[in-house]
Coordinates of C-alpha atoms in Angstrom, one line a residue:
Chain A
X20 CA -16.1 199.1 129.9
X21 CA -13.4 200.1 132.5
X22 CA -14.5 201.8 135.6
X23 CA -13.1 205.2 134.7
X24 CA -14.8 205.2 131.3
X25 CA -18.1 204.1 132.9
X26 CA -17.8 206.9 135.4
X27 CA -17.1 209.4 132.6
X28 CA -20.0 208.2 130.6
X29 CA -22.4 208.5 133.5
X30 CA -21.2 211.9 134.3
X31 CA -21.7 213.1 130.8
X32 CA -25.2 211.6 130.8
X33 CA -26.0 213.4 133.9
X34 CA -24.7 216.7 132.6
X35 CA -26.8 216.5 129.5
X36 CA -26.1 217.7 125.9
X37 CA -27.2 221.3 126.4
X38 CA -28.8 223.5 128.9
X39 CA -32.5 224.3 128.8
X40 CA -31.6 227.8 127.8
X41 CA -29.6 226.6 124.9
X42 CA -32.4 224.3 123.8
X43 CA -35.0 227.0 123.9
X44 CA -32.7 229.3 122.0
X45 CA -32.2 226.6 119.4
X46 CA -35.9 225.9 119.1
X47 CA -36.8 229.5 118.8
X48 CA -34.3 230.0 116.1
X49 CA -35.2 227.0 114.0
X50 CA -39.0 227.2 114.4
X51 CA -39.8 230.7 115.4
X52 CA -43.4 231.6 116.3
X53 CA -45.2 233.4 113.5
X54 CA -47.3 236.5 114.0
X55 CA -50.5 236.0 112.1
X56 CA -53.4 238.3 111.6
X57 CA -56.5 238.2 113.8
X58 CA -58.1 236.1 115.0
X59 CA -55.2 233.7 114.7
X60 CA -53.1 236.1 116.8
X61 CA -54.4 235.0 120.2
X62 CA -52.2 231.9 120.4
X63 CA -48.5 231.9 119.3
X64 CA -48.3 229.5 116.4
X65 CA -45.1 228.0 115.0
X66 CA -44.0 225.5 112.4
X67 CA -45.2 222.1 113.3
X68 CA -48.6 223.2 114.5
X69 CA -51.8 222.1 112.7
X70 CA -54.6 224.7 113.0
X71 CA -58.1 223.7 112.0
X72 CA -60.6 226.5 111.2
X73 CA -64.1 224.9 111.4
X74 CA -67.4 226.6 110.6
X75 CA -70.6 226.3 108.7
X76 CA -70.9 227.8 105.3
X77 CA -70.6 230.8 104.8
X78 CA -68.4 231.9 107.7
X79 CA -65.4 233.7 106.1
X80 CA -63.0 230.7 106.6
X81 CA -61.5 231.2 103.2
X82 CA -61.2 234.9 103.8
X83 CA -59.2 234.2 106.9
X84 CA -56.9 231.9 104.9
X85 CA -56.4 234.6 102.3
X86 CA -55.7 237.2 104.9
X87 CA -53.1 234.9 106.5
X88 CA -51.6 234.2 103.1
X89 CA -51.3 237.9 102.4
X90 CA -49.4 238.4 105.7
X91 CA -47.1 235.6 104.8
X92 CA -46.2 236.3 101.2
X93 CA -45.4 240.0 101.8
X94 CA -41.8 240.6 102.3
X95 CA -40.6 242.0 105.6
X96 CA -38.8 244.8 104.1
X97 CA -38.0 245.9 100.6
X98 CA -36.3 249.0 99.1
X99 CA -36.2 250.4 102.6
X100 CA -39.9 250.2 103.1
X101 CA -41.2 248.0 105.9
X102 CA -44.1 245.9 104.8
X103 CA -44.4 243.7 107.9
X104 CA -44.9 240.4 106.1
X105 CA -43.2 237.2 106.9
X106 CA -41.7 236.5 103.5
X107 CA -42.6 232.9 103.6
X108 CA -44.0 230.8 100.8
X109 CA -47.5 229.7 100.9
X110 CA -48.7 226.3 99.4
X111 CA -52.4 226.4 98.9
X112 CA -54.1 223.1 98.3
X113 CA -57.6 223.8 97.0
X114 CA -59.9 220.9 97.5
X115 CA -63.1 222.9 97.2
X116 CA -61.9 224.4 94.0
X117 CA -63.6 227.7 94.8
X118 CA -60.5 229.9 95.3
X119 CA -60.7 233.4 93.8
X120 CA -57.2 234.6 93.1
X121 CA -58.5 238.1 92.3
X122 CA -59.6 238.4 95.9
X123 CA -56.1 237.6 97.1
X124 CA -54.7 240.2 94.7
X125 CA -57.2 242.8 96.0
X126 CA -56.3 242.2 99.6
X127 CA -52.6 242.3 98.8
X128 CA -52.9 245.5 96.8
X129 CA -54.7 247.1 99.7
X130 CA -51.9 246.2 102.1
X131 CA -49.2 247.5 99.8
X132 CA -51.0 250.8 99.1
X133 CA -51.6 251.2 102.8
X134 CA -47.9 251.0 103.4
X135 CA -46.7 252.9 100.3
X136 CA -49.4 255.5 100.2
X137 CA -50.9 256.4 96.9
X138 CA -47.6 257.0 95.1
X139 CA -45.1 254.8 93.2
X140 CA -47.4 252.5 91.4
X141 CA -44.6 250.8 89.5
X142 CA -43.0 249.9 92.8
X143 CA -46.4 248.5 94.0
X144 CA -46.6 246.3 91.0
X145 CA -43.1 245.0 91.6
X146 CA -43.9 244.1 95.2
X147 CA -47.2 242.5 94.2
X148 CA -45.4 240.3 91.7
X149 CA -42.7 239.5 94.1
X150 CA -45.3 238.4 96.7
X151 CA -47.4 236.5 94.3
X152 CA -44.4 234.5 93.3
X153 CA -44.3 233.1 96.8
X154 CA -47.8 231.8 96.4
X155 CA -48.2 228.3 95.0
X156 CA -51.6 226.8 94.2
X157 CA -52.9 223.4 93.3
X158 CA -56.4 222.1 92.8
X159 CA -57.5 218.6 93.6
X160 CA -60.7 217.2 92.2
X161 CA -60.6 213.9 94.1
X162 CA -58.8 212.1 96.9
X163 CA -56.4 210.4 94.4
X164 CA -55.2 213.7 93.2
X165 CA -54.7 214.9 96.8
X166 CA -52.7 211.8 97.7
X167 CA -50.6 212.2 94.5
X168 CA -49.9 215.8 95.3
X169 CA -48.8 215.2 98.9
X170 CA -46.6 212.3 97.9
X171 CA -44.7 214.4 95.3
X172 CA -44.6 217.5 97.4
X173 CA -41.5 216.4 99.3
X174 CA -39.4 216.2 96.2
X175 CA -40.7 219.6 95.0
X176 CA -39.8 221.2 98.3
X177 CA -36.4 219.6 98.3
X178 CA -35.7 221.0 94.8
X179 CA -36.8 224.4 96.0
X180 CA -34.6 224.2 99.1
X181 CA -31.6 223.6 96.8
X182 CA -32.3 226.6 94.7
X183 CA -33.8 229.1 97.2
X184 CA -32.4 228.0 100.5
X185 CA -34.4 227.0 103.6
X186 CA -37.4 229.1 104.1
X187 CA -40.5 228.6 106.2
X188 CA -43.7 227.4 104.5
X189 CA -47.3 227.7 105.2
X190 CA -49.5 224.9 103.9
X191 CA -53.1 225.7 103.6
X192 CA -55.8 223.2 102.8
X193 CA -59.3 224.4 101.8
X194 CA -61.3 222.4 102.9
X195 CA -60.5 219.0 104.3
X196 CA -64.0 217.7 104.3
X197 CA -64.5 218.3 100.5
X198 CA -64.2 214.6 99.6
X199 CA -65.9 213.3 102.7
X200 CA -69.1 212.1 101.1
X201 CA -67.3 210.7 98.0
X202 CA -64.9 208.7 100.1
X203 CA -67.6 207.5 102.4
X204 CA -69.6 206.2 99.6
X205 CA -66.8 204.5 97.7
X206 CA -67.7 200.9 97.8
X207 CA -65.3 198.3 99.1
X208 CA -65.2 195.8 96.3
X209 CA -63.2 192.8 97.3
X210 CA -59.7 193.3 95.9
X211 CA -57.5 190.4 95.0
X212 CA -54.4 190.0 97.0
X213 CA -53.9 189.8 100.7
X214 CA -52.7 193.2 102.0
X215 CA -54.5 195.4 99.6
X216 CA -56.1 198.5 101.0
X217 CA -58.9 200.2 99.2
X218 CA -59.6 203.9 99.0
X219 CA -61.9 204.4 101.9
X220 CA -62.4 207.5 104.1
X221 CA -60.3 206.1 106.9
X222 CA -57.4 204.9 104.7
X223 CA -57.2 208.1 102.8
X224 CA -57.1 210.2 105.9
X225 CA -54.5 208.0 107.5
X226 CA -52.2 208.4 104.5
X227 CA -52.9 212.2 104.4
X228 CA -51.9 212.5 108.0
X229 CA -48.8 210.4 107.6
X230 CA -47.7 212.3 104.6
X231 CA -48.3 215.7 106.3
X232 CA -46.4 214.5 109.3
X233 CA -43.4 213.6 107.2
X234 CA -43.5 216.8 105.3
X235 CA -43.6 218.8 108.5
X236 CA -40.6 217.0 109.9
X237 CA -38.6 217.4 106.8
X238 CA -39.5 221.1 106.1
X239 CA -40.6 223.6 108.8
X240 CA -44.2 224.1 108.0
X241 CA -47.3 225.5 109.6
X242 CA -50.5 223.8 108.4
X243 CA -53.8 225.6 108.4
X244 CA -56.8 223.7 107.4
X245 CA -60.4 224.8 106.9
X246 CA -63.3 222.4 107.5
X247 CA -66.9 223.0 106.7
X248 CA -69.4 221.6 109.1
X249 CA -71.5 219.7 106.7
X250 CA -72.9 217.0 108.9
X251 CA -75.6 217.2 111.5
X252 CA -76.1 220.9 112.0
X253 CA -79.3 222.1 113.6
X254 CA -81.6 224.9 112.3
X255 CA -79.9 227.5 114.5
X256 CA -77.4 228.6 111.9
X257 CA -80.2 229.1 109.3
X258 CA -82.0 231.4 111.6
X259 CA -78.8 233.4 112.0
X260 CA -78.0 233.7 108.3
X261 CA -81.5 234.6 107.2
X262 CA -82.1 237.4 109.7
X263 CA -80.2 239.7 107.4
X264 CA -83.0 240.0 104.9
X265 CA -84.8 243.4 104.9
X266 CA -88.1 241.7 105.7
X267 CA -86.8 239.7 108.6
X268 CA -87.9 240.1 112.2
X269 CA -86.0 241.1 115.3
X270 CA -82.5 240.2 116.3
X271 CA -81.8 237.6 118.8
X272 CA -80.0 239.2 121.7
X273 CA -79.0 236.0 123.3
X274 CA -77.1 234.8 120.3
X275 CA -73.8 236.0 121.8
X276 CA -74.1 233.6 124.7
X277 CA -74.5 230.7 122.4
X278 CA -70.9 230.9 121.6
X279 CA -70.0 229.9 125.1
X280 CA -72.1 226.8 125.0
X281 CA -71.0 223.6 123.4
X282 CA -70.5 223.9 119.6
X283 CA -73.6 222.7 117.8
X284 CA -71.9 221.0 114.9
X285 CA -71.0 217.3 114.8
X286 CA -67.4 216.2 114.3
X287 CA -67.3 214.0 111.2
X288 CA -63.6 213.6 110.7
X289 CA -62.2 210.3 112.0
X290 CA -60.1 210.2 115.2
X291 CA -56.8 210.0 113.4
X292 CA -57.4 213.5 112.0
X293 CA -58.8 214.9 115.2
X294 CA -55.6 213.8 117.1
X295 CA -53.4 215.3 114.4
X296 CA -54.9 218.7 114.8
X297 CA -53.1 220.8 117.5
X298 CA -55.3 223.9 117.4
X299 CA -58.9 224.5 116.6
X300 CA -61.0 227.6 115.9
X301 CA -64.7 227.8 115.3
X302 CA -66.1 230.6 113.2
X303 CA -69.6 231.5 112.4
X304 CA -71.7 234.4 111.4
X305 CA -73.2 236.5 114.1
X306 CA -76.5 238.2 114.1
X307 CA -75.2 241.7 114.7
X308 CA -74.6 244.1 111.9
X309 CA -71.7 246.4 112.3
X310 CA -72.5 249.8 110.9
X311 CA -69.4 251.3 109.4
X312 CA -69.4 255.0 109.8
X313 CA -68.0 255.9 106.4
X314 CA -69.6 253.4 104.2
X315 CA -73.2 252.8 103.4
X316 CA -73.1 249.0 103.9
X317 CA -73.8 247.0 106.9
X318 CA -71.1 244.4 107.2
X319 CA -72.0 241.1 108.6
X320 CA -69.9 240.3 111.6
X321 CA -68.4 236.9 112.2
X322 CA -67.5 235.4 115.6
X323 CA -64.5 233.3 116.2
X324 CA -63.9 231.1 119.2
X325 CA -60.8 229.2 120.1
X326 CA -61.7 225.6 121.0
X327 CA -58.3 224.1 121.3
X328 CA -56.8 225.5 123.5
X329 CA -60.0 226.7 125.0
X330 CA -60.3 230.5 125.4
X331 CA -63.5 231.6 127.0
X332 CA -64.1 234.7 125.0
X333 CA -65.2 235.4 121.4
X334 CA -63.5 237.5 118.8
X335 CA -65.7 239.4 116.5
X336 CA -64.5 240.4 113.1
X337 CA -65.8 241.8 109.8
X338 CA -64.7 241.2 106.3
X339 CA -64.2 244.3 104.2
X340 CA -62.7 244.9 100.8
X341 CA -59.3 245.4 102.4
X342 CA -59.4 242.3 104.5
X343 CA -60.4 240.9 107.8
X344 CA -60.6 243.3 110.7
X345 CA -61.2 242.7 114.4
X346 CA -64.1 244.6 115.9
X347 CA -63.7 244.9 119.6
Chain B
X9 CA -55.3 203.4 87.6
X10 CA -52.6 201.7 85.8
X11 CA -51.3 198.4 87.1
X12 CA -47.6 198.0 87.5
X13 CA -47.7 195.2 85.0
X14 CA -49.0 197.5 82.3
X15 CA -46.5 200.2 83.2
X16 CA -43.7 197.7 82.6
X17 CA -44.1 198.1 78.8
X18 CA -43.5 201.8 79.2
X19 CA -40.9 201.7 81.9
X20 CA -38.9 198.6 81.8
X21 CA -37.3 199.3 85.2
X22 CA -40.6 198.0 86.7
X23 CA -39.5 194.5 86.1
X24 CA -41.2 191.3 87.4
X25 CA -38.8 191.3 90.4
X26 CA -40.0 194.7 91.5
X27 CA -43.6 193.7 90.8
X28 CA -43.3 190.6 93.0
X29 CA -41.6 192.7 95.7
X30 CA -44.7 195.0 95.6
X31 CA -47.2 192.2 95.3
X32 CA -45.9 190.8 98.6
X33 CA -46.8 194.1 100.2
X34 CA -50.2 194.3 98.5
X35 CA -49.3 196.8 95.8
X36 CA -50.5 195.9 92.3
X37 CA -51.5 199.3 90.9
X38 CA -50.5 202.9 91.1
X39 CA -53.5 203.5 93.3
X40 CA -52.2 201.0 95.8
X41 CA -49.0 202.9 95.8
X42 CA -50.8 206.1 96.7
X43 CA -52.5 204.5 99.7
X44 CA -49.3 203.0 101.1
X45 CA -46.7 204.5 103.4
X46 CA -43.8 205.4 101.1
X47 CA -41.1 205.5 103.8
X48 CA -41.6 202.0 105.0
X49 CA -41.6 200.8 101.4
X50 CA -38.3 202.5 100.8
X51 CA -36.8 201.1 104.0
X52 CA -37.9 197.6 102.9
X53 CA -36.5 198.1 99.4
X54 CA -33.1 199.1 100.9
X55 CA -32.8 195.8 102.6
X56 CA -33.3 193.8 99.4
X57 CA -30.4 192.5 97.4
X58 CA -31.2 194.6 94.3
X59 CA -31.9 197.7 96.4
X60 CA -30.6 200.1 93.8
X61 CA -32.9 198.9 91.1
X62 CA -35.8 198.9 93.4
X63 CA -35.1 202.5 94.4
X64 CA -35.0 203.5 90.8
X65 CA -38.2 201.7 90.2
X66 CA -39.9 203.5 93.1
X67 CA -38.6 206.8 91.8
X68 CA -40.1 205.9 88.4
X69 CA -43.5 205.2 90.0
X70 CA -43.3 208.5 91.8
X71 CA -42.7 210.2 88.5
X72 CA -45.9 208.6 87.2
X73 CA -47.7 209.7 90.3
X74 CA -46.5 213.3 89.6
X75 CA -48.5 213.2 86.4
X76 CA -51.7 212.2 88.3
X77 CA -52.4 215.5 89.9
X78 CA -53.1 219.0 88.5
X79 CA -49.9 221.1 88.1
X80 CA -48.8 223.4 90.8
X81 CA -49.5 227.0 89.6
X82 CA -47.5 230.0 90.7
X83 CA -49.5 233.0 92.0
X84 CA -48.4 235.1 89.1
X85 CA -49.6 232.6 86.5
X86 CA -52.9 232.2 88.3
X87 CA -53.3 236.0 88.4
X88 CA -52.6 236.3 84.7
X89 CA -55.0 233.4 83.8
X90 CA -57.7 235.1 85.8
X91 CA -57.2 238.5 84.2
X92 CA -56.9 237.1 80.7
X93 CA -59.5 234.3 80.6
X94 CA -61.9 234.6 83.4
X95 CA -64.1 237.5 82.3
X96 CA -67.7 238.1 83.3
X97 CA -70.8 237.4 81.2
X98 CA -73.5 239.9 81.6
X99 CA -76.8 238.5 82.8
X100 CA -78.8 241.0 80.7
X101 CA -80.4 242.3 83.9
X102 CA -78.9 245.5 85.2
X103 CA -79.8 244.9 88.9
X104 CA -78.2 241.5 88.9
X105 CA -75.2 242.7 87.0
X106 CA -74.7 245.4 89.5
X107 CA -75.0 243.0 92.4
X108 CA -72.5 240.6 90.9
X109 CA -70.1 243.4 89.8
X110 CA -70.5 242.6 86.1
X111 CA -72.4 239.3 85.9
X112 CA -71.6 235.6 85.9
X113 CA -67.9 235.0 86.0
X114 CA -66.3 232.4 83.8
X115 CA -64.7 229.7 85.8
X116 CA -67.3 229.9 88.6
X117 CA -70.5 228.0 89.3
X118 CA -73.4 230.2 90.2
X119 CA -76.5 228.9 92.0
X120 CA -79.8 230.6 91.5
X121 CA -82.3 229.4 94.1
X122 CA -85.9 230.4 94.4
X123 CA -89.4 229.1 94.9
X124 CA -91.4 228.2 91.9
X125 CA -92.6 231.1 89.8
X126 CA -89.9 233.4 91.2
X127 CA -88.4 234.1 87.9
X128 CA -85.6 231.6 87.7
X129 CA -86.4 230.3 84.3
X130 CA -87.3 233.7 83.1
X131 CA -83.8 234.9 84.0
X132 CA -82.3 232.4 81.7
X133 CA -83.3 233.6 78.3
X134 CA -81.8 236.9 79.3
X135 CA -78.6 235.3 80.1
X136 CA -78.7 233.4 76.9
X137 CA -79.4 236.5 74.8
X138 CA -76.0 237.9 75.8
X139 CA -74.3 234.8 74.5
X140 CA -73.6 235.0 70.9
X141 CA -73.0 231.4 70.3
X142 CA -75.4 228.7 69.3
X143 CA -77.4 227.2 72.1
X144 CA -77.4 223.4 72.5
X145 CA -80.1 221.8 74.5
X146 CA -80.0 218.4 76.2
X147 CA -82.8 217.0 78.2
X148 CA -81.8 214.9 81.1
X149 CA -84.0 213.1 83.5
X150 CA -81.6 211.7 86.0
X151 CA -78.2 212.5 87.3
X152 CA -76.5 209.7 85.4
X153 CA -77.5 211.1 82.0
X154 CA -76.3 214.5 83.1
X155 CA -72.9 212.9 83.8
X156 CA -73.0 211.4 80.3
X157 CA -73.7 214.7 78.7
X158 CA -71.0 216.4 80.7
X159 CA -68.4 213.8 79.9
X160 CA -69.3 214.1 76.2
X161 CA -68.9 217.8 76.5
X162 CA -65.6 217.4 78.2
X163 CA -64.2 215.3 75.3
X164 CA -65.6 217.8 72.8
X165 CA -64.0 220.7 74.6
X166 CA -60.7 218.9 74.9
X167 CA -60.7 218.2 71.2
X168 CA -61.5 221.8 70.4
X169 CA -58.7 223.1 72.5
X170 CA -56.3 220.6 71.0
X171 CA -57.2 221.5 67.5
X172 CA -57.8 225.2 67.7
X173 CA -56.4 226.3 71.1
X174 CA -59.7 227.7 72.2
X175 CA -63.3 226.6 72.7
X176 CA -66.5 228.2 71.6
X177 CA -68.7 227.4 74.6
X178 CA -69.2 230.1 77.2
X179 CA -72.0 229.0 79.4
X180 CA -73.6 225.9 80.8
X181 CA -77.0 226.1 82.3
X182 CA -78.5 223.3 84.3
X183 CA -82.2 223.9 85.1
X184 CA -82.7 222.6 87.6
X185 CA -80.0 220.6 89.3
X186 CA -82.2 220.1 92.3
X187 CA -84.6 218.0 90.4
X188 CA -81.8 215.7 89.5
X189 CA -80.3 215.5 93.0
X190 CA -83.3 215.5 95.3
X191 CA -84.6 212.0 94.3
X192 CA -81.2 210.5 95.2
X193 CA -80.6 212.4 98.5
X194 CA -81.8 210.2 101.2
X195 CA -81.4 211.1 104.9
X196 CA -79.1 208.2 105.6
X197 CA -76.5 206.8 103.2
X198 CA -73.9 208.9 101.4
X199 CA -74.4 207.8 97.8
X200 CA -76.7 210.7 96.9
X201 CA -74.4 213.3 98.4
X202 CA -71.4 211.6 96.9
X203 CA -73.0 211.9 93.4
X204 CA -73.9 215.6 94.1
X205 CA -70.3 216.4 95.2
X206 CA -68.9 214.5 92.1
X207 CA -71.3 216.3 89.7
X208 CA -70.3 219.7 91.1
X209 CA -66.6 218.8 91.0
X210 CA -67.0 217.9 87.3
X211 CA -68.8 221.2 86.7
X212 CA -66.1 223.2 88.5
X213 CA -63.4 221.4 86.6
X214 CA -65.1 222.2 83.2
X215 CA -65.7 225.8 84.3
X216 CA -62.1 226.4 85.3
X217 CA -60.3 224.5 82.5
X218 CA -62.4 225.7 79.6
X219 CA -63.3 229.1 81.0
X220 CA -67.0 228.5 81.1
X221 CA -69.6 230.1 83.3
X222 CA -72.0 227.6 84.9
X223 CA -75.4 228.5 86.1
X224 CA -77.5 226.0 88.1
X225 CA -80.9 226.5 89.5
X226 CA -82.2 225.2 92.8
X227 CA -85.6 225.2 94.4
X228 CA -86.4 226.2 98.0
X229 CA -87.8 224.5 101.0
X230 CA -89.4 225.9 104.1
X231 CA -86.9 227.0 106.7
X232 CA -87.2 228.4 110.2
X233 CA -89.9 230.9 110.7
X234 CA -91.4 230.0 107.3
X235 CA -88.7 231.8 105.4
X236 CA -87.7 229.8 102.4
X237 CA -84.1 228.6 102.2
X238 CA -82.4 226.8 99.3
X239 CA -82.8 223.1 99.1
X240 CA -80.3 220.3 98.9
X241 CA -79.1 220.7 102.5
X242 CA -76.0 221.6 104.3
X243 CA -73.4 219.9 102.1
X244 CA -74.7 221.7 99.1
X245 CA -73.8 225.1 100.6
X246 CA -70.1 224.5 100.2
X247 CA -70.3 223.6 96.5
X248 CA -71.2 226.5 94.3
X249 CA -69.0 229.6 94.1
X250 CA -71.8 232.1 94.1
X251 CA -75.2 231.6 95.7
X252 CA -78.2 233.8 94.9
X253 CA -81.7 233.7 96.3
X254 CA -84.5 235.0 94.1
X255 CA -87.9 236.0 95.4
X256 CA -90.8 237.7 93.9
X257 CA -93.2 240.3 95.4
X258 CA -96.7 238.9 95.3
X259 CA -98.5 239.5 92.1
X260 CA -96.1 242.0 90.7
X261 CA -93.2 242.0 88.2
X262 CA -90.7 243.0 90.9
X263 CA -88.1 240.5 91.8
X264 CA -85.6 240.6 94.5
X265 CA -82.3 238.8 94.3
X266 CA -80.0 238.6 97.3
X267 CA -76.5 237.4 97.5
X268 CA -76.0 234.5 100.0
X269 CA -72.4 233.8 99.2
X270 CA -69.6 235.1 97.0
X271 CA -65.9 234.6 97.0
X272 CA -65.1 238.3 96.9
X273 CA -68.3 240.3 97.7
X274 CA -69.9 240.7 101.1
X275 CA -73.0 238.6 101.4
X276 CA -76.3 239.9 102.4
X277 CA -76.6 242.5 99.6
X278 CA -79.8 242.6 97.6
X279 CA -81.1 244.1 94.4
X280 CA -84.5 244.6 93.0
X281 CA -85.5 244.5 89.4
X282 CA -88.5 244.3 87.2
X283 CA -89.0 241.9 84.3
X284 CA -91.4 243.0 81.7
X285 CA -92.6 240.3 79.4

C-alpha cells in the first residue's frame, strides 16, 4: 500500500464508522425497549434479552406470562382508540401443557372493556380477534418435539416476515424444566458410529440454547421463560402455602425478610442455560392476605424479587380476574 | 426415529452420497439431526462438490422434522377449540361444582388428594353418574400396565376419530395414581420421576386431543406442623392442571375441599359439602 493510502486508511480507522450517538440511535430504533407489565417493569427489557421467571409451584408464573402476552398482542391504537399494547406477536411454547386459553381471553377482554367502557361490543370482539391472531401456540410433549419445533421456527418466521413485514416477537416458554427428569433418566445406550450424540439433558439444552441464540440474532425477539423449582426445596414453602387454610394458625411476620436472604431453591439447570439467561426473577407466594375492599375474597399475594440484576426490594402483587396487579 | 437410510425410499434425494456425508458427522437418524448444530452442517455442505443436492437434502430432512412436532395453533383457533370442545363435566356434587365453576373441565387433569377415608373414592361414583356412557374398568398394579392400558386407549380413540370424527369417551379416572408412582419414587435416581412425568404427559395429551376430563387421586403425607399435604413431592406439583385437597371433619359426613391450584381461579378457596349414603 502506498503511504498516502495507508495514512488515509489509518485516519478512517481512527475516525470510526459512526459516532456513539448514531450507534445508540440505531440500537434504540432496531431493538427498542419494551414496556412490560409489573413486575417486569422494573428493568428495561429489549429484544435479545432472556428473562427467567423462577418459582415454586404455585406462584403465578404462568399468570405473569399471560399478562405480558396480553400487553403484547393488544394493538397500540385502533379506530382512534388507544389500547396501549405493543402490537407484537407472541409465540408461546407450552412444555407443561397446562395453558388455559380461556384465561388469556378473560384477561384480554377485561383490558379491552376497561379501555372501551361498556359499550360497542362488536368492536370489542373485533379487537379481541385481532389480538388473538397475534398469538401463536404450540405444545411439546417431549424434548424431541421441542427441538423439532425450534429447528423449524426459523423458516416459519422467515415466511411470516415476507408476508407481514418485520415485527417484534416475544417467545415464551412454559416451563423449561418440564422434561428435566425425563432427559436426566434417558439412558445412554452405546450408539454405533463415532460422533453420535445421544439425547441427554446436557445435549438437549445445548441445542436449545444454540437454536434460540440463532433465532434471536435473525429475528428481534425477547425470550421469557418460566422455571419451576422442582429440585431440593425445603419445607419452608409448604408452611407458606398451607397457612391459608381456615383452621391454620398464626401468620409468620418474619416471612417478608426471607426474601432478602439467599433463595432457598437449588438451581438444577446446567451452566450452559444459566449463562444464557440475562435476567432472573424469583416469585413465590407470600403469607399475607390482601383484603380487597370491594370483593369478599382474600386474594393471596405473591412476592417477586429480581435476582439478576439484583434489586434489593420485593414487589408484591395479586392475581385477580382482570390480571396481575401490583400492591405497594 | 427414522433413519436416513429408510427415508431414502420415500425421498430419493437422500441418496447414499448424502448419507455418507452425514455419517461422517455422526448423523444416522432424524434424531441425530435434531441434536446437531444445523448451521455448521449447512456450512460444511456448501463446501462439498455437490453442495446444491446436499442443501436440497437438508431441506428435505427439515421438512420431515416439521412433521415431528405438534402444529402451531393460532390464538383464534385455540379459543374456538376451547369454546367448542372443552366443556365441563359436573361432578354431581354442588359444592365442588361451585368451587370449580362448573366441574371437571375436559382437556384438563384434575388431582384429588386426601388422606384415607376422606371421601375420595366416594366422590367418584358421583362423577360417574353424570357420565352417560358405559364405564370400562381396568385393574392395574404397576405403572407399566397403566402405560399399556393408556396406549391401547390412545389407539382406540385414534381409530374412533378416524372413522367417526368423534369419540365416545368423556372421562378417565385413575384411582389412585399415587399407589402406582410411590413404589418407584426413590430419593435418588430420576427413573421414578421420569416415569411420573411421562405418564402425566400422556394423560394430558389424551385429555387435550380427545377432549377427555382426567381425574387422578393422590394420598397425603404429613407436612409441617402436622398438616397433611399431597404426596408425590415437589415435581408432582407442576403436573396436574387443577389440584384439590379433600378433608373430612371427624366422625361426620361433612367434607371440605380446597383448591390448591387452578389455571384460572384463585387458589385457597374452599367449599364444604355433605355426602349422605
